[in-house]
Coordinates of C-alpha atoms in Angstrom, one line a residue:
M1 CA 74.7 80.4 74.5
K2 CA 74.7 83.9 75.3
S3 CA 77.4 85.0 77.9
K4 CA 76.8 86.7 81.2
T5 CA 78.0 90.1 81.1
L6 CA 77.5 93.1 83.4
F7 CA 78.4 96.7 82.7
L8 CA 79.1 99.3 85.4
L9 CA 79.7 102.9 85.0
N10 CA 80.2 104.1 88.7
R11 CA 80.2 107.8 89.3
T12 CA 80.4 107.9 93.0
P13 CA 83.1 110.4 94.2
F14 CA 83.9 108.2 97.1
V15 CA 86.1 104.9 97.3
R16 CA 85.0 102.5 99.9
D17 CA 87.3 99.5 99.3
F18 CA 89.7 98.0 97.0
N19 CA 90.2 94.4 98.2
A20 CA 90.1 92.5 101.5
K21 CA 94.0 92.8 101.9
I22 CA 93.6 96.6 102.0
R23 CA 90.7 96.4 104.5
S24 CA 92.8 94.4 106.9
L25 CA 95.8 96.5 106.5
T26 CA 94.3 99.8 107.1
S27 CA 93.8 101.1 110.7
Q28 CA 93.7 104.7 110.9
R29 CA 93.1 107.7 108.8
R30 CA 95.4 108.1 105.8
L31 CA 96.3 111.4 103.9
V32 CA 98.1 111.1 100.7
L33 CA 99.2 114.1 98.3
G34 CA 99.6 113.1 94.6
I35 CA 101.4 115.1 92.1
E36 CA 101.2 114.4 88.2
S37 CA 103.2 116.2 85.5
S38 CA 104.1 113.5 83.0
C39 CA 102.8 115.7 80.0
D40 CA 101.0 118.8 79.6
D41 CA 98.6 118.8 82.7
T42 CA 99.9 120.2 86.2
C43 CA 97.9 118.2 88.8
C44 CA 97.8 117.8 92.4
S45 CA 95.3 116.0 94.7
V46 CA 94.7 114.9 98.2
I47 CA 92.8 111.8 99.2
S48 CA 91.8 110.7 102.6
V49 CA 90.9 107.2 104.0
N50 CA 89.4 106.7 107.2
S51 CA 89.6 103.9 109.8
N52 CA 86.9 101.9 107.9
C53 CA 88.7 102.2 104.7
E54 CA 86.4 104.7 103.1
P55 CA 88.7 106.9 101.0
S56 CA 87.5 110.1 99.6
I57 CA 88.8 112.7 97.2
L58 CA 89.5 116.0 99.2
S59 CA 90.8 118.0 96.2
D60 CA 91.6 117.4 92.4
C61 CA 93.0 120.4 91.1
R62 CA 94.9 120.7 87.5
Q63 CA 96.0 123.5 85.2
C64 CA 96.7 123.2 81.4
D65 CA 96.2 125.7 78.8
S66 CA 95.4 123.7 75.6
R67 CA 95.1 126.9 73.5
K68 CA 98.9 127.4 73.9
H69 CA 99.5 123.9 72.4
T70 CA 96.9 124.8 69.6
E71 CA 99.0 127.9 68.7
F72 CA 102.2 126.0 68.7
G73 CA 100.7 123.2 66.6
G74 CA 101.0 120.6 69.3
I75 CA 102.7 119.7 72.7
L76 CA 106.1 120.9 72.7
P77 CA 108.6 119.8 75.6
Q78 CA 110.1 123.3 75.9
V79 CA 106.6 124.9 76.2
V80 CA 105.0 122.5 78.8
S81 CA 108.3 122.8 80.9
F82 CA 107.8 126.6 81.1
M83 CA 104.1 126.1 82.0
H84 CA 104.9 123.4 84.7
S85 CA 107.4 125.6 86.3
N86 CA 104.8 128.6 86.4
S87 CA 101.9 126.7 87.8
I88 CA 103.0 123.9 89.9
E89 CA 103.4 125.7 93.1
S90 CA 100.1 127.3 92.7
V91 CA 98.3 124.2 91.8
V92 CA 99.7 122.3 94.8
R93 CA 98.9 125.3 97.1
N94 CA 95.2 125.3 95.7
A95 CA 95.0 121.5 96.3
F96 CA 95.7 122.2 100.0
N97 CA 93.4 125.1 100.3
V98 CA 90.4 123.1 98.7
S99 CA 91.2 120.1 100.8
G100 CA 91.5 122.1 104.2
I101 CA 94.7 119.8 104.7
D102 CA 98.0 121.4 105.4
I103 CA 101.3 119.7 104.5
H104 CA 102.0 118.7 108.0
S105 CA 98.9 116.2 108.1
I106 CA 100.0 114.4 105.1
D107 CA 101.1 110.9 105.5
A108 CA 102.9 110.6 102.1
I109 CA 103.6 112.1 98.8
G110 CA 103.0 110.3 95.7
V111 CA 104.6 111.7 92.3
S112 CA 104.7 110.3 88.9
N113 CA 108.3 110.1 87.8
R114 CA 107.8 107.6 84.8
P115 CA 107.3 107.5 81.8
G116 CA 106.4 110.9 80.1
L117 CA 108.1 113.9 78.7
L118 CA 111.6 114.4 80.3
P119 CA 111.2 118.2 81.4
S120 CA 107.5 117.7 82.5
L121 CA 108.4 114.8 84.7
R122 CA 111.6 116.6 86.1
I123 CA 109.6 119.6 87.4
G124 CA 106.9 117.5 89.2
T125 CA 109.3 114.9 90.6
E126 CA 111.9 117.5 91.9
Y127 CA 109.0 119.6 93.5
A128 CA 107.7 116.4 95.2
K129 CA 111.3 115.6 96.4
R130 CA 111.8 119.1 97.9
L131 CA 108.4 119.0 99.8
S132 CA 109.4 115.3 101.2
L133 CA 112.6 116.5 102.4
K134 CA 111.4 119.7 103.8
Y135 CA 108.6 118.4 105.8
N136 CA 110.2 114.8 106.3
K137 CA 107.5 112.9 104.3
P138 CA 107.6 109.4 102.8
L139 CA 108.1 109.9 99.0
I140 CA 106.4 107.4 96.7
P141 CA 107.6 107.4 93.0
V142 CA 104.6 106.0 90.9
H143 CA 104.6 104.6 87.5
H144 CA 102.2 106.7 85.4
M145 CA 100.7 103.7 83.5
E146 CA 100.2 101.6 86.8
A147 CA 98.3 104.3 88.2
H148 CA 96.0 104.3 85.2
A149 CA 95.5 100.6 85.4
L150 CA 94.5 100.8 89.0
T151 CA 92.3 103.9 88.6
A152 CA 89.0 102.0 88.4
G153 CA 89.4 101.1 92.0
L154 CA 88.5 104.7 92.9
N155 CA 85.1 104.3 91.5
Y156 CA 84.4 100.7 92.0
P157 CA 84.8 99.1 95.4
Q158 CA 84.3 95.6 94.7
L159 CA 87.3 95.6 92.0
K160 CA 89.4 92.6 93.0
F161 CA 92.6 91.1 91.8
P162 CA 93.2 89.7 89.3
F163 CA 91.5 91.6 86.8
L164 CA 91.8 92.7 83.1
S165 CA 92.8 96.3 82.3
L166 CA 92.4 98.2 79.0
L167 CA 94.3 101.3 78.8
I168 CA 93.3 103.3 75.7
S169 CA 94.6 106.9 75.4
G170 CA 96.4 109.3 73.2
G171 CA 99.8 107.6 73.7
H172 CA 99.1 104.1 74.7
C173 CA 96.8 101.1 73.8
Q174 CA 97.4 98.1 76.2
I175 CA 95.6 95.0 77.5
L176 CA 96.8 93.9 80.8
L177 CA 96.2 91.2 83.5
V178 CA 96.7 93.0 86.8
T179 CA 97.4 90.3 89.6
S180 CA 98.5 92.9 92.3
V181 CA 99.4 96.4 93.1
D182 CA 102.9 95.9 91.6
N183 CA 102.4 93.0 89.2
F184 CA 101.2 93.6 85.6
L185 CA 101.1 90.9 82.8
L186 CA 101.2 92.6 79.4
L187 CA 98.9 90.6 77.0
G188 CA 98.9 93.0 74.0
E189 CA 100.0 96.5 73.1
A190 CA 100.0 98.9 70.1
K191 CA 102.8 98.4 67.8
T192 CA 104.7 101.0 65.9
K193 CA 103.7 103.4 68.7
V194 CA 100.6 104.3 67.0
S195 CA 97.9 105.0 69.6
P196 CA 94.1 105.0 69.3
G197 CA 93.8 108.6 70.6
E198 CA 96.4 109.8 68.1
T199 CA 94.9 107.9 65.3
L200 CA 91.4 109.3 65.9
D201 CA 92.7 113.0 66.0
K202 CA 94.5 112.4 62.8
I203 CA 91.4 110.9 60.9
A204 CA 89.3 113.9 62.4
R205 CA 92.0 116.3 61.0
V206 CA 91.8 114.5 57.5
L207 CA 87.9 114.8 57.6
K208 CA 88.3 118.7 58.3
V209 CA 86.1 118.5 61.4
K210 CA 87.0 121.8 62.9
N211 CA 85.8 123.5 59.7
L212 CA 82.4 122.6 61.0
G213 CA 82.6 125.2 63.6
P214 CA 81.4 125.1 67.2
P215 CA 81.4 122.8 69.1
F216 CA 83.6 120.7 67.0
D217 CA 86.4 123.3 66.7
R218 CA 86.6 123.3 70.5
V219 CA 87.3 119.8 71.4
T220 CA 89.8 117.2 70.4
G221 CA 89.5 115.1 67.2
G222 CA 88.3 112.1 69.1
R223 CA 85.7 114.0 70.9
A224 CA 84.4 115.6 67.6
L225 CA 84.0 112.2 65.9
E226 CA 82.1 111.1 69.1
L227 CA 79.8 114.1 68.8
L228 CA 79.3 113.4 64.9
A229 CA 78.7 109.9 65.3
K230 CA 75.4 110.5 67.0
F231 CA 74.0 111.6 63.5
G232 CA 75.7 108.9 61.5
N233 CA 75.2 105.3 60.7
P234 CA 77.8 103.1 61.9
N235 CA 77.4 100.5 59.4
A236 CA 77.9 102.8 56.3
Y237 CA 81.6 101.9 55.9
F238 CA 84.0 99.5 56.8
S239 CA 81.5 96.9 58.3
D240 CA 83.0 94.2 56.1
F241 CA 86.7 94.9 56.9
K242 CA 88.4 91.9 58.2
L243 CA 89.5 92.4 61.8
F244 CA 92.2 89.9 61.6
N245 CA 94.0 87.5 59.2
P246 CA 92.7 83.9 59.9
K247 CA 95.9 82.7 58.7
L248 CA 98.0 84.4 61.3
P249 CA 98.0 83.2 65.1
K250 CA 95.7 84.9 67.6
S251 CA 97.2 88.0 69.1
C252 CA 96.1 90.8 71.5
N253 CA 98.5 93.4 69.9
F254 CA 97.2 96.4 67.9
H255 CA 98.1 97.9 64.4
F256 CA 96.2 101.2 64.2
S257 CA 98.1 102.5 61.4
G258 CA 96.5 100.0 59.0
I259 CA 93.0 101.3 60.0
R260 CA 94.0 104.9 59.6
T261 CA 95.4 104.1 56.0
L262 CA 92.0 102.4 55.2
V263 CA 89.8 105.4 56.5
E264 CA 91.9 108.1 54.9
S265 CA 91.9 106.2 51.5
K266 CA 88.0 106.2 51.7
I267 CA 87.7 110.0 52.8
K268 CA 90.0 110.8 49.6
Q269 CA 87.7 108.7 47.6
L270 CA 84.5 110.4 48.6
E271 CA 86.3 113.9 48.4
E272 CA 87.3 113.1 44.9
K273 CA 83.6 112.5 44.0
S274 CA 82.4 115.7 45.8
S275 CA 82.1 119.0 44.1
L276 CA 82.5 120.8 47.3
P277 CA 85.3 123.4 48.0
V278 CA 88.7 122.0 49.1
D279 CA 88.3 123.3 52.6
C280 CA 84.6 122.0 53.1
P281 CA 83.9 118.7 55.0
I282 CA 82.3 116.1 52.9
H283 CA 78.5 115.4 53.2
E284 CA 79.2 111.9 54.7
I285 CA 81.1 113.2 57.3
A286 CA 78.9 111.9 60.2
D287 CA 78.6 108.5 58.7
I288 CA 82.4 108.2 58.4
A289 CA 82.6 109.3 62.0
A290 CA 80.2 106.7 63.3
S291 CA 81.7 104.0 61.2
V292 CA 85.2 104.9 62.3
L293 CA 84.3 104.5 66.0
S294 CA 82.5 101.3 65.2
L295 CA 85.6 99.9 63.4
F296 CA 87.7 100.9 66.2
T297 CA 85.6 99.4 68.8
R298 CA 85.2 96.2 67.0
Y299 CA 88.9 95.9 66.5
I300 CA 89.5 96.6 70.1
W301 CA 87.0 94.2 71.2
H302 CA 88.7 91.4 69.0
R303 CA 91.9 91.7 70.8
I304 CA 89.9 91.2 74.1
R305 CA 88.3 88.3 73.0
N306 CA 91.7 86.8 72.2
A307 CA 92.8 87.8 75.7
I308 CA 89.8 86.1 77.1
Y309 CA 90.4 82.9 75.1
F310 CA 94.0 83.0 76.4
L311 CA 92.6 83.1 79.9
E312 CA 90.1 80.4 79.4
S313 CA 92.8 78.1 77.9
S314 CA 95.4 78.6 80.8
N315 CA 95.5 78.1 84.4
I316 CA 97.4 81.5 84.9
L317 CA 94.3 83.0 86.8
K318 CA 94.8 80.1 89.5
S319 CA 98.8 80.1 89.7
K320 CA 100.3 81.4 92.6
D321 CA 103.5 82.6 90.8
R322 CA 102.1 84.8 88.0
V323 CA 105.3 86.7 87.3
I324 CA 106.0 84.3 84.5
Q325 CA 108.7 84.6 81.8
S326 CA 107.9 84.4 77.9
N327 CA 109.5 80.8 77.2
S328 CA 108.6 77.5 75.6
T329 CA 107.8 76.0 78.7
F330 CA 104.6 78.0 79.1
V331 CA 102.3 75.7 77.2
K332 CA 103.4 72.8 79.1
D333 CA 103.2 74.5 82.5
Y334 CA 100.1 76.5 82.0
T335 CA 97.8 75.1 79.4
I336 CA 95.0 72.7 80.5
E337 CA 91.6 72.1 79.4
R338 CA 89.6 75.1 78.8
Q339 CA 87.7 76.5 81.7
P340 CA 85.2 79.3 82.3
V341 CA 86.4 82.6 83.2
K342 CA 84.8 85.0 85.7
L343 CA 86.6 88.3 85.5
Q344 CA 86.3 92.1 85.4
L345 CA 87.5 94.4 82.7
A346 CA 88.5 97.8 83.9
I347 CA 88.9 100.5 81.0
S348 CA 90.8 103.6 81.7
G349 CA 92.8 106.3 79.7
G350 CA 91.7 109.3 77.8
V351 CA 89.9 107.4 75.1
A352 CA 87.8 105.6 77.8
C353 CA 85.9 109.1 78.1
N354 CA 84.5 108.3 74.5
K355 CA 81.1 107.0 75.5
Y356 CA 80.4 105.6 71.9
I357 CA 83.3 103.4 72.4
T358 CA 82.5 102.3 75.9
E359 CA 78.9 101.7 75.2
T360 CA 79.4 99.8 72.1
L361 CA 82.0 97.5 74.0
K362 CA 79.3 97.0 76.4
E363 CA 76.9 95.9 73.4
L364 CA 79.7 93.8 72.1
C365 CA 80.2 92.1 75.5
E366 CA 76.5 91.3 76.1
N367 CA 76.2 89.7 72.8
A368 CA 79.4 87.9 72.7
N369 CA 79.7 84.0 72.5
F370 CA 82.7 83.1 74.4
S371 CA 84.2 79.5 74.5
Y372 CA 82.1 78.7 77.5
A373 CA 78.5 80.0 78.4
D374 CA 79.7 80.6 82.0
T375 CA 82.4 83.0 81.2
E376 CA 81.5 86.3 82.7
I377 CA 83.1 89.6 82.1
E378 CA 82.1 92.7 84.0
V379 CA 83.0 96.0 82.4
I380 CA 84.1 98.9 84.7
V381 CA 84.6 102.5 83.5
P382 CA 85.9 105.3 85.9
E383 CA 84.2 108.6 85.7
P384 CA 85.7 110.7 82.7
K385 CA 87.9 113.1 84.9
L386 CA 89.5 109.9 86.4
C387 CA 90.3 108.5 83.0
T388 CA 92.4 111.3 81.7
D389 CA 95.7 112.3 83.4
N390 CA 95.1 113.3 86.9
A391 CA 96.8 113.3 90.4
V392 CA 94.1 111.5 92.2
M393 CA 95.2 108.1 90.4
I394 CA 98.8 109.0 91.5
A395 CA 97.7 109.6 95.2
W396 CA 95.6 106.5 95.0
N397 CA 98.4 104.4 93.6
A398 CA 100.9 105.8 96.4
Y399 CA 98.2 104.9 98.9
L400 CA 98.1 101.2 97.7
K401 CA 102.0 101.1 98.0
L402 CA 101.9 102.4 101.4
L403 CA 99.4 100.0 102.7
N404 CA 101.2 97.1 101.0
D405 CA 104.4 98.0 102.5
S406 CA 106.0 98.4 99.0
N407 CA 109.6 99.1 98.4
D408 CA 108.6 102.3 96.7
V409 CA 107.9 103.8 100.0
L410 CA 111.0 105.9 100.6
V411 CA 111.7 107.5 104.0
N412 CA 115.6 107.9 104.0
K413 CA 117.2 111.1 102.7
E414 CA 119.5 109.4 100.5
Q415 CA 116.9 107.4 98.9
I416 CA 114.7 110.3 98.2
E417 CA 117.5 112.4 96.8
A418 CA 118.4 109.4 94.5
V419 CA 115.0 109.3 93.1
D420 CA 115.4 110.2 89.2
I421 CA 112.9 110.3 86.3
D422 CA 112.6 107.7 83.5
P423 CA 110.8 109.2 80.3
K424 CA 110.8 105.7 78.7
A425 CA 110.1 103.4 81.6
P426 CA 109.1 99.9 80.7
F427 CA 105.6 98.7 81.9
A428 CA 104.7 95.1 83.0
N429 CA 106.0 91.9 82.2
N430 CA 105.4 91.3 78.4
I431 CA 104.0 87.9 77.8
S432 CA 101.9 88.8 74.5
D433 CA 103.9 86.1 72.4
L434 CA 102.7 83.3 74.6
I435 CA 99.0 84.0 73.6
E436 CA 100.0 82.8 69.9
K437 CA 101.0 79.4 71.5
I438 CA 97.6 78.6 72.9

């Protein structure tokens, strides 16, 4: 029987609620400043939450010169460090000017201090520390990936714990079970450090997409493939590709390098048959683009299916102690007879801006046959500007920590001065190997 699936793309700029706990905790207007500089974007935002727990984005300012990165052939740490140094003060000042709020009215300062590029993180973190100490404001260090995972709450007030989170970007691909503001269970991730965004960009480069001229030479490779896919047949290639080896255990981990090898081999094969000049894109470029995005989405969906199968086969959603360890006692303690799952799936990260992927995921969800007909997955996608790196999500995460009285809310001078950066900070409690035991 066809499963019940809802798909929501909520673009409202206001955040009315996140969950019942936060509604009960808030009693006055809160103003939080967020600073984000983990990679190449210098971002600052001010959000406000009134006494009815109705937050709004007062400012969302960012600065990044992508042309500089193009000139240097990519993002170089020394280049982004120079750019952050030159822009952070003006971006923060602009955020205050746009919001109409001054630093004295701010209740707390949130800053991404992990993970990311070392020089980028240091500039944003040190600037936030100086503001905190100078104006006697609480400092809240924020994990960049945790902020991404909670971003959907900004656009969708009914998002409730626990929920599934799919983070897909140029640097990451992870499936998580988010059980609270500070508890994340990792169900699967991209192995060999190959991300979906990076893979799509490299495939676009092999396809010589930029040689098509405007608008394809003015956007990222992944975005160019999305534009081309509108004119292509998603079933032209790779439709018979096996998404998994039936002899291997179920898994939620990703291996994008194999997909890239498959696609590049097909492109080379088509180029050899073509009589076009070496710098000219092949005639089948639109079909390849559509087929690649279709393959990508089906591959991601297969891993989501495995995650749902895992949740149907365990009582982890009902367990009060979800901070479990990866060990052999899991099957005895958590496995029960299969049961329906009603859960929300929040998709965020830069690749979530790709409408082809999110719309195809919607279609796959709607037509899926889960183990139980009553299993219901509600898909949520934040507005595009909140999917990419931004300071709004940092301020939002800091706000949640503030209301939940987190240990990350620092008020003592010694604590604030001791805050450091962690470019390779771990994320979530990894229980991915437990899925293979179900």
